[in-house]
Coordinates of C-alpha atoms and ligand atoms in Angstrom, one line a residue:
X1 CA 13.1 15.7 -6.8
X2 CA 9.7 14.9 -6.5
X3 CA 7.2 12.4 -4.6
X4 CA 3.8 11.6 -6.4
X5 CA 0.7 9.8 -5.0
X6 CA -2.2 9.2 -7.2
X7 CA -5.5 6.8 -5.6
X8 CA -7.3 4.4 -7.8
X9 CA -9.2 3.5 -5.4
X10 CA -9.6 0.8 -2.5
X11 CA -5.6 0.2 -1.8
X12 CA -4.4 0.5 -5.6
X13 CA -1.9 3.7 -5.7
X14 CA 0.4 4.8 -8.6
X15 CA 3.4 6.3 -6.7
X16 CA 6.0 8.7 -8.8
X17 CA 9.6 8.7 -7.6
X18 CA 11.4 11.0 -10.0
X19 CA 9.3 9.8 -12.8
X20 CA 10.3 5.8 -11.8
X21 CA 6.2 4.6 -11.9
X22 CA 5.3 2.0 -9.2
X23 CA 1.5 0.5 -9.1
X24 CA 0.9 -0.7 -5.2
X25 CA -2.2 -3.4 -5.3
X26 CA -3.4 -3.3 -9.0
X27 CA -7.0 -3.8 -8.1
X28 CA -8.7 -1.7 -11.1
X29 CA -12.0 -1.3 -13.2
X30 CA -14.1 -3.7 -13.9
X31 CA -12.8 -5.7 -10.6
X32 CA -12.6 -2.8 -8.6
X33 CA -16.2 -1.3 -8.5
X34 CA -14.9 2.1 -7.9
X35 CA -11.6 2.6 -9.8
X36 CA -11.7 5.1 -12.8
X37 CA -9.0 3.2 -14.5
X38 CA -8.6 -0.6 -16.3
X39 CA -4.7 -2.2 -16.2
X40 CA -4.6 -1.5 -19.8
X41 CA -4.7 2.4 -19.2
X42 CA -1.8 2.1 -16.6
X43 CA 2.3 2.7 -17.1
X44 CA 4.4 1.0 -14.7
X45 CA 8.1 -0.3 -14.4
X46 CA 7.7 -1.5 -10.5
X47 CA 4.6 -3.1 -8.9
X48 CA 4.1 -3.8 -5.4
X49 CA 2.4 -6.1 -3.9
X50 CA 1.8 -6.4 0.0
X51 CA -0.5 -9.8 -0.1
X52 CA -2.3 -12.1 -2.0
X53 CA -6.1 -11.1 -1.6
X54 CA -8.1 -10.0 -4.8
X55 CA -9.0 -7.1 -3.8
X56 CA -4.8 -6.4 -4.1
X57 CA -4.1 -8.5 -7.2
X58 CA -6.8 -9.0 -9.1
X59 CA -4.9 -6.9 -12.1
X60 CA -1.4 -8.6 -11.2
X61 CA -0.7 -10.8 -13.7
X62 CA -2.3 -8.6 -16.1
X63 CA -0.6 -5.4 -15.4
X64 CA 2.6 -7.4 -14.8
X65 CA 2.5 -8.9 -18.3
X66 CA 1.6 -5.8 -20.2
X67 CA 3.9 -3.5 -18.9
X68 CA 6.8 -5.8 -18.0
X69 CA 7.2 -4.1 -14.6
X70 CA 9.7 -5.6 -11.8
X71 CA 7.3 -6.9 -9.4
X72 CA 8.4 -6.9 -5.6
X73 CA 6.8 -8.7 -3.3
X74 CA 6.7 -11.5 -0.2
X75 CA 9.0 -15.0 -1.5
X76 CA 5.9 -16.8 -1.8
X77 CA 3.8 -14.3 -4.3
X78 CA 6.9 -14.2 -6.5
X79 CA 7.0 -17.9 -6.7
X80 CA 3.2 -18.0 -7.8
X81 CA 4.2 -15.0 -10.4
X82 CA 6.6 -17.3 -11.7
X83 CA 4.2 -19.9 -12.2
X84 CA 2.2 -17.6 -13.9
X85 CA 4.5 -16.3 -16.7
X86 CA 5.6 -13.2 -14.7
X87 CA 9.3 -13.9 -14.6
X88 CA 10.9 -10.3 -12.9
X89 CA 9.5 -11.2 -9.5
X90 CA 11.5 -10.3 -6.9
X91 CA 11.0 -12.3 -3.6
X92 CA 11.6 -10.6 -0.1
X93 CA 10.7 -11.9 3.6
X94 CA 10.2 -10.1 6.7
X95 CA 12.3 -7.1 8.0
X96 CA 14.4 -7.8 4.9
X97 CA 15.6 -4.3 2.9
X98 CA 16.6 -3.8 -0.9
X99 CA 18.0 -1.2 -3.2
X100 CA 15.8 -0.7 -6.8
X101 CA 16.5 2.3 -8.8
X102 CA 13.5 4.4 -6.6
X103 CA 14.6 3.6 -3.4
X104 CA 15.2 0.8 -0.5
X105 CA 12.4 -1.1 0.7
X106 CA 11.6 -2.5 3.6
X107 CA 8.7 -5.3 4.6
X108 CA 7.3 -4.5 7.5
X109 CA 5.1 -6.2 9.7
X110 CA 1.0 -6.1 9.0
X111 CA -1.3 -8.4 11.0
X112 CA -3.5 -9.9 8.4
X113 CA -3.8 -13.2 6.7
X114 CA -3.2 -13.6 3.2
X115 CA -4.1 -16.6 0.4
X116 CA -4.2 -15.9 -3.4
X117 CA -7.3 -16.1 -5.4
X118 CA -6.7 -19.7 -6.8
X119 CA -5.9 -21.0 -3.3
X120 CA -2.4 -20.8 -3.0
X121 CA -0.3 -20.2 0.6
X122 CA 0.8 -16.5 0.0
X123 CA 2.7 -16.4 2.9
X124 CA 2.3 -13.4 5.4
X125 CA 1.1 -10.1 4.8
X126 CA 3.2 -7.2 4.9
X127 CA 3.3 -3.2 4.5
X128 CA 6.3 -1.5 3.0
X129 CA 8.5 1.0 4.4
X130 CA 10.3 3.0 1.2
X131 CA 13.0 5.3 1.7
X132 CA 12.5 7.2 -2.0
X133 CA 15.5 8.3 -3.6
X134 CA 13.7 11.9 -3.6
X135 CA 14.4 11.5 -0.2
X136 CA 11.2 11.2 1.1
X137 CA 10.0 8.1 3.9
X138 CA 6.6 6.7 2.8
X139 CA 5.3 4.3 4.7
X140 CA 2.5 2.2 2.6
X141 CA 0.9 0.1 5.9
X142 CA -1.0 -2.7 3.7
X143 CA -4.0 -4.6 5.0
X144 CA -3.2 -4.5 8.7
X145 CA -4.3 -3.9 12.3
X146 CA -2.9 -1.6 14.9
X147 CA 0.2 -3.3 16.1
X148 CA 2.8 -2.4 18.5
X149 CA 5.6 -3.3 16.0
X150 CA 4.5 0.6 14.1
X151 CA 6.1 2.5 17.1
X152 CA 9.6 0.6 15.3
X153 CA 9.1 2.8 12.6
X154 CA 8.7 6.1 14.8
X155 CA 11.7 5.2 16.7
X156 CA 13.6 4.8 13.1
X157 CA 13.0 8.3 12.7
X158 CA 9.2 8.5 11.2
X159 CA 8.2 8.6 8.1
X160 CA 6.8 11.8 5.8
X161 CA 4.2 10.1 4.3
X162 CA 1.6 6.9 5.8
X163 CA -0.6 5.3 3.8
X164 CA -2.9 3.4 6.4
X165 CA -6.0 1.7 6.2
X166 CA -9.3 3.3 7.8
X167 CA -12.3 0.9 6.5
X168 CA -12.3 -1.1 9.7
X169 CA -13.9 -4.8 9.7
X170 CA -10.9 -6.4 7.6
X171 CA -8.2 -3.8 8.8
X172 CA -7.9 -1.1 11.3
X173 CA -10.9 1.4 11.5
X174 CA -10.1 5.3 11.9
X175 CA -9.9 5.3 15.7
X176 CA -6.8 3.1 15.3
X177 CA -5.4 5.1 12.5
X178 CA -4.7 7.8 14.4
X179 CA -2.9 6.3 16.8
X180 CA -1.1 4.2 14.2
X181 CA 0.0 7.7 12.5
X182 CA 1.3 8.6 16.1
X183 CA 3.1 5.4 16.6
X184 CA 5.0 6.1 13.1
X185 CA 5.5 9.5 13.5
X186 CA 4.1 10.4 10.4
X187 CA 4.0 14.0 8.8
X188 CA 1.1 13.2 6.5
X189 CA -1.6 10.6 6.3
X190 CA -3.7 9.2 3.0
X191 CA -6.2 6.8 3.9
X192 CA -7.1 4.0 2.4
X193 CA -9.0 0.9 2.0
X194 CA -12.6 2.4 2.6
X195 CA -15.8 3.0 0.8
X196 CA -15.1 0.3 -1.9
X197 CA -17.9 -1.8 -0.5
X198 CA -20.1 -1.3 2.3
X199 CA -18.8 -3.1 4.7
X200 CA -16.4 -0.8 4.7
X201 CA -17.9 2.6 4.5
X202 CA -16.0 5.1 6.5
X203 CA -16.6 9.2 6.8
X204 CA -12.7 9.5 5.6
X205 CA -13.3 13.8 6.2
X206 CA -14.1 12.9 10.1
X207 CA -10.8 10.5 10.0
X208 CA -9.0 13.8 9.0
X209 CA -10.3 16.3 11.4
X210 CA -9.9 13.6 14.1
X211 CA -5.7 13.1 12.8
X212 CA -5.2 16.9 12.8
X213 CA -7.4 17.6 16.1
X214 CA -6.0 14.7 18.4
X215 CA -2.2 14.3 16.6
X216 CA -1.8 17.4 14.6
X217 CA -1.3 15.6 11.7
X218 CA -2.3 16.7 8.2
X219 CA -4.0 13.8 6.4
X220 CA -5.4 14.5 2.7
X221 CA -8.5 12.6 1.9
X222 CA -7.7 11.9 -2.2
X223 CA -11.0 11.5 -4.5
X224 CA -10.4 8.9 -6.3
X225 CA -7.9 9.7 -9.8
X226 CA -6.6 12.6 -7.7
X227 CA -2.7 13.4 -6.9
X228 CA -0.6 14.5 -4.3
X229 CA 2.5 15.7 -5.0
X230 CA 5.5 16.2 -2.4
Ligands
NI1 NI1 -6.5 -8.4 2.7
MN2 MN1 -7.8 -5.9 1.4

């Protein structure tokens, strides 16, 4: 029964549940200017996708392809997969929950905007809210601001692990990231979403001492390639 989280960098993750392999955001090397890994070097039989920016699919279609992974996603994303020779999309809208072999997911609300690369409406952003067959909550926020609708989360019982955003100018900075870890009554933080460029540079180590100091929350500041396991 095991939970594993492993950073590539910017919002890409490669989550473990019981050895099922989920990519969140394929973002990688070369497009990514700081992950240590290309699509081709990645397993995965889900991928996740919380909205249509390139800095969250650049590697989609690619990743998708090679590895025919499930994708899950918004309604709108899967129909542009589909138009793009990805085929296993599976479409979801908000608040709406489903059972895959890992887990139930949830969309949950992020407040974002969200248009794919070539143009296309992606519809709205979301986060995800997965409740791992391990039996641990994780809580991936996606490309989001503090909103109110978090403290729905906390009063469904919290979450063990977040994984919020902390680069500030195109999401919530670190001040809100506390008190969105508060509002969701999370156990454990990983930020995200910082340092990739520098608009977004962010000391991620004061984030931490900040979490633990004002919430008492542990928060693990992953180098990029590194793992957590739970
Ligand atoms: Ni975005
Ligand atoms: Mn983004």
């Amino acid at each position: 029964m095991s939970l594993t989280i492993t950073w590539y960098g910017h919002a890409t993750f490669g989550i473990d549940v019981d050895g099922a392999k989920i990519i969140v955001d394929p973002f990688l090397k070369p497009n990514n200017p700081v992950a240590p890994v290309t699509a081709q070097e990645l397993l995965a039989d889900f991928i996740l996708v919380t909205h249509g920016h390139g800095d969250h699919v650049a590697d989609l279609v690619t990743l998708a392809k090679q590895t025919g992974a499930q994708v899950i996603c918004n309604f709108e994303i899967a129909t542009w997969l589909g138009r793009h020779g990805v085929d296993k999309a599976h479409g979801m809208n908000t608040g709406g929950s489903y059972s895959f072999p890992f887990g139930r997911v949830k969309l949950t609300i992020a407040h974002h905007s969200s248009v794919l690369p070539d143009g296309t409406y992606a519809g709205n952003p979301y986060g995800f809210l997965i409740h791992c067959n391990d039996g641990h909550d994780l809580y991936i926020a996606g490309d989001t601001a503090l909103t109110y609708d978090m403290k729905l989360i906390g009063d469904f019982g919290g979450v063990d692990v977040a994984i919020l955003p902390i680069g500030d100018n195109y999401t919530m900075g670190p001040d809100e990231a506390v008190i969105a870890a508060q509002w969701v009554k999370a156990k454990h933080v990983i930020p995200c979403h910082y340092n990739t460029f520098p608009v977004i540079e962010v000391d991620a180590q004061a984030f931490a001492k900040k979490l633990m100091r004002e919430a008492g929350i542990d928060c693990t500041v992953l180098a990029v390639g590194e793992s957590i396991s739970f």
